[in-house]
Amino acid sequence: MNEIKRNKNNTNFAGFDLASTEQRLINHVIDSILYFGFIIFYMVSIRQISKIEDLSFLSGLLIYDDPNYLRRIFFGLITTTIFYSFLEYLLKGKTIGKLVTNTRAVTIENEIMDFKTVLLRSMCRRIPFDSFSFLGEIPRGWHDKISKTKVIFEKK
């Protein structure tokens, strides 16, 4: 097994193994459940707040009522990007799913991602069929390849 090799600032993750396909799938399932929980919370909150007399204009933020398909796609892009960017940037490459599986997203240079990289990675998650792109022999999805990142397994 590879030894943990970190620099003195604990920001270099050289020598770690790539996360397995199974770990990536578990990450995806957990994070998807939490993302949908986030969306439900958002919708319920906006609905309740918009019932207040002076804030009824907020009901326009209830995107599920919108027949415009492009606006719903844009809403999904924005919320997914906010959700994943917030988690991965604040948790230094982790999401709740990655916390459970003890994995972390890092740059291909084995460093903690900066905000620009996290943002690009999060936006690329909305590429159609991206969720299935990491199921190959080498578990690196399109959002990994485009953002020049990878997900590693951190041994305890």
Coordinates of C-alpha atoms in Angstrom, one line a residue:
M1 CA 0.0 0.0 0.0
N2 CA 1.1 3.5 -0.6
E3 CA 2.3 5.6 2.2
I4 CA 0.7 9.0 2.9
K5 CA 3.0 11.6 1.5
R6 CA 1.9 15.1 2.4
N7 CA 3.9 18.3 2.5
K8 CA 4.2 20.2 5.7
N9 CA 1.0 22.1 5.0
N10 CA -1.0 18.9 4.4
T11 CA -2.0 20.1 0.9
N12 CA -0.3 17.5 -1.3
F13 CA -1.9 14.1 -1.7
A14 CA 0.8 12.3 -3.8
G15 CA 0.9 8.6 -3.3
F16 CA -2.8 8.1 -2.8
D17 CA -4.8 5.5 -4.8
L18 CA -7.7 6.6 -7.0
A19 CA -11.1 6.1 -5.5
S20 CA -12.8 2.9 -6.8
T21 CA -15.8 2.8 -9.0
E22 CA -17.9 1.6 -6.1
Q23 CA -16.7 4.5 -3.9
R24 CA -17.6 7.0 -6.7
L25 CA -21.0 5.4 -7.0
I26 CA -21.7 5.6 -3.3
N27 CA -20.5 9.3 -3.3
H28 CA -22.9 10.0 -6.2
V29 CA -25.9 8.3 -4.5
I30 CA -25.4 10.0 -1.2
D31 CA -24.7 13.5 -2.7
S32 CA -27.7 13.1 -5.1
I33 CA -30.0 12.4 -2.2
L34 CA -28.7 15.4 -0.2
Y35 CA -28.9 17.6 -3.3
F36 CA -32.6 16.7 -3.8
G37 CA -33.1 17.3 -0.1
F38 CA -31.5 20.8 -0.6
I39 CA -33.9 21.5 -3.5
I40 CA -36.9 20.4 -1.5
F41 CA -35.8 22.6 1.4
Y42 CA -35.4 25.5 -1.1
M43 CA -38.9 25.0 -2.6
V44 CA -40.6 24.6 0.8
S45 CA -38.8 27.7 2.1
I46 CA -39.7 29.9 -0.9
R47 CA -43.3 28.7 -0.8
Q48 CA -43.6 29.6 2.9
I49 CA -41.8 32.9 2.6
S50 CA -43.8 33.9 -0.4
K51 CA -47.1 33.5 1.6
I52 CA -46.0 36.5 3.6
E53 CA -48.0 39.4 2.1
D54 CA -45.1 41.7 1.1
L55 CA -43.0 38.9 -0.2
S56 CA -45.5 37.3 -2.6
F57 CA -43.2 38.2 -5.6
L58 CA -40.8 35.4 -4.4
S59 CA -43.2 32.8 -5.7
G60 CA -41.6 33.4 -9.1
L61 CA -38.6 31.5 -7.7
L62 CA -40.6 28.3 -7.6
I63 CA -39.1 26.9 -10.8
Y64 CA -41.1 23.7 -10.8
D65 CA -44.2 25.7 -11.8
D66 CA -42.3 27.2 -14.7
P67 CA -43.3 25.7 -18.1
N68 CA -40.1 27.1 -19.7
Y69 CA -37.8 24.1 -20.0
L70 CA -34.6 26.2 -20.5
R71 CA -35.2 28.1 -17.3
R72 CA -35.5 24.8 -15.4
I73 CA -32.2 23.6 -17.0
F74 CA -30.6 26.9 -15.9
F75 CA -32.0 26.5 -12.4
G76 CA -30.5 23.0 -12.2
L77 CA -27.1 24.3 -13.4
I78 CA -27.1 27.1 -10.9
T79 CA -28.3 25.0 -7.9
T80 CA -26.0 22.0 -8.7
T81 CA -23.1 24.4 -9.1
I82 CA -23.8 26.2 -5.8
F83 CA -24.4 22.9 -3.9
Y84 CA -21.2 21.1 -5.0
S85 CA -19.0 24.3 -5.1
F86 CA -20.0 25.2 -1.6
L87 CA -19.3 21.7 -0.2
E88 CA -16.1 20.9 -2.2
Y89 CA -14.5 24.3 -1.6
L90 CA -15.3 24.6 2.1
L91 CA -14.5 20.9 2.8
K92 CA -11.3 21.0 0.7
G93 CA -12.4 18.6 -2.0
K94 CA -15.0 16.7 0.0
T95 CA -18.7 16.3 -0.1
I96 CA -20.9 14.4 2.3
G97 CA -20.6 11.3 0.2
K98 CA -16.8 11.7 0.1
L99 CA -16.7 12.1 3.9
V100 CA -18.6 8.7 4.2
T101 CA -16.3 6.9 1.8
N102 CA -13.1 8.7 3.0
T103 CA -12.3 10.0 -0.5
R104 CA -11.4 13.5 -1.7
A105 CA -11.2 15.4 -5.0
V106 CA -7.8 16.9 -5.7
T107 CA -6.0 18.3 -8.7
I108 CA -4.0 16.0 -11.0
E109 CA -1.0 17.6 -9.4
N110 CA -2.3 16.1 -6.0
E111 CA -3.1 19.5 -4.5
I112 CA -6.2 20.9 -2.9
M113 CA -8.4 22.5 -5.5
D114 CA -8.7 26.3 -5.8
F115 CA -12.2 27.9 -6.2
K116 CA -11.9 28.2 -10.0
T117 CA -11.2 24.5 -10.3
V118 CA -14.0 23.6 -7.9
L119 CA -16.4 25.8 -9.8
L120 CA -15.5 24.3 -13.2
R121 CA -15.8 20.8 -11.7
S122 CA -19.2 21.6 -10.3
M123 CA -20.5 23.1 -13.6
C124 CA -19.3 20.1 -15.6
R125 CA -21.5 17.8 -13.4
R126 CA -24.4 19.0 -15.5
I127 CA -23.0 17.6 -18.7
P128 CA -25.6 15.0 -19.9
F129 CA -24.7 11.5 -18.8
D130 CA -21.7 12.7 -16.8
S131 CA -22.9 10.5 -13.9
F132 CA -22.1 7.4 -15.9
S133 CA -18.8 8.6 -17.3
F134 CA -16.8 7.4 -14.3
L135 CA -18.0 3.8 -14.6
G136 CA -15.2 2.7 -16.9
E137 CA -12.1 0.8 -16.0
I138 CA -10.4 3.9 -14.7
P139 CA -13.0 5.7 -12.5
R140 CA -12.5 9.3 -13.8
G141 CA -15.6 11.1 -15.0
W142 CA -15.9 13.9 -17.5
H143 CA -16.1 16.4 -14.7
D144 CA -12.7 15.1 -13.5
K145 CA -11.0 15.1 -16.9
I146 CA -12.3 18.6 -17.9
S147 CA -11.4 20.2 -14.6
K148 CA -8.1 18.3 -14.4
T149 CA -9.0 16.6 -11.1
K150 CA -9.3 13.2 -9.6
V151 CA -10.8 11.5 -6.6
I152 CA -8.5 9.7 -4.3
F153 CA -9.0 7.3 -1.4
E154 CA -7.5 8.5 1.9
K155 CA -6.5 5.6 4.0
K156 CA -7.2 6.1 7.7

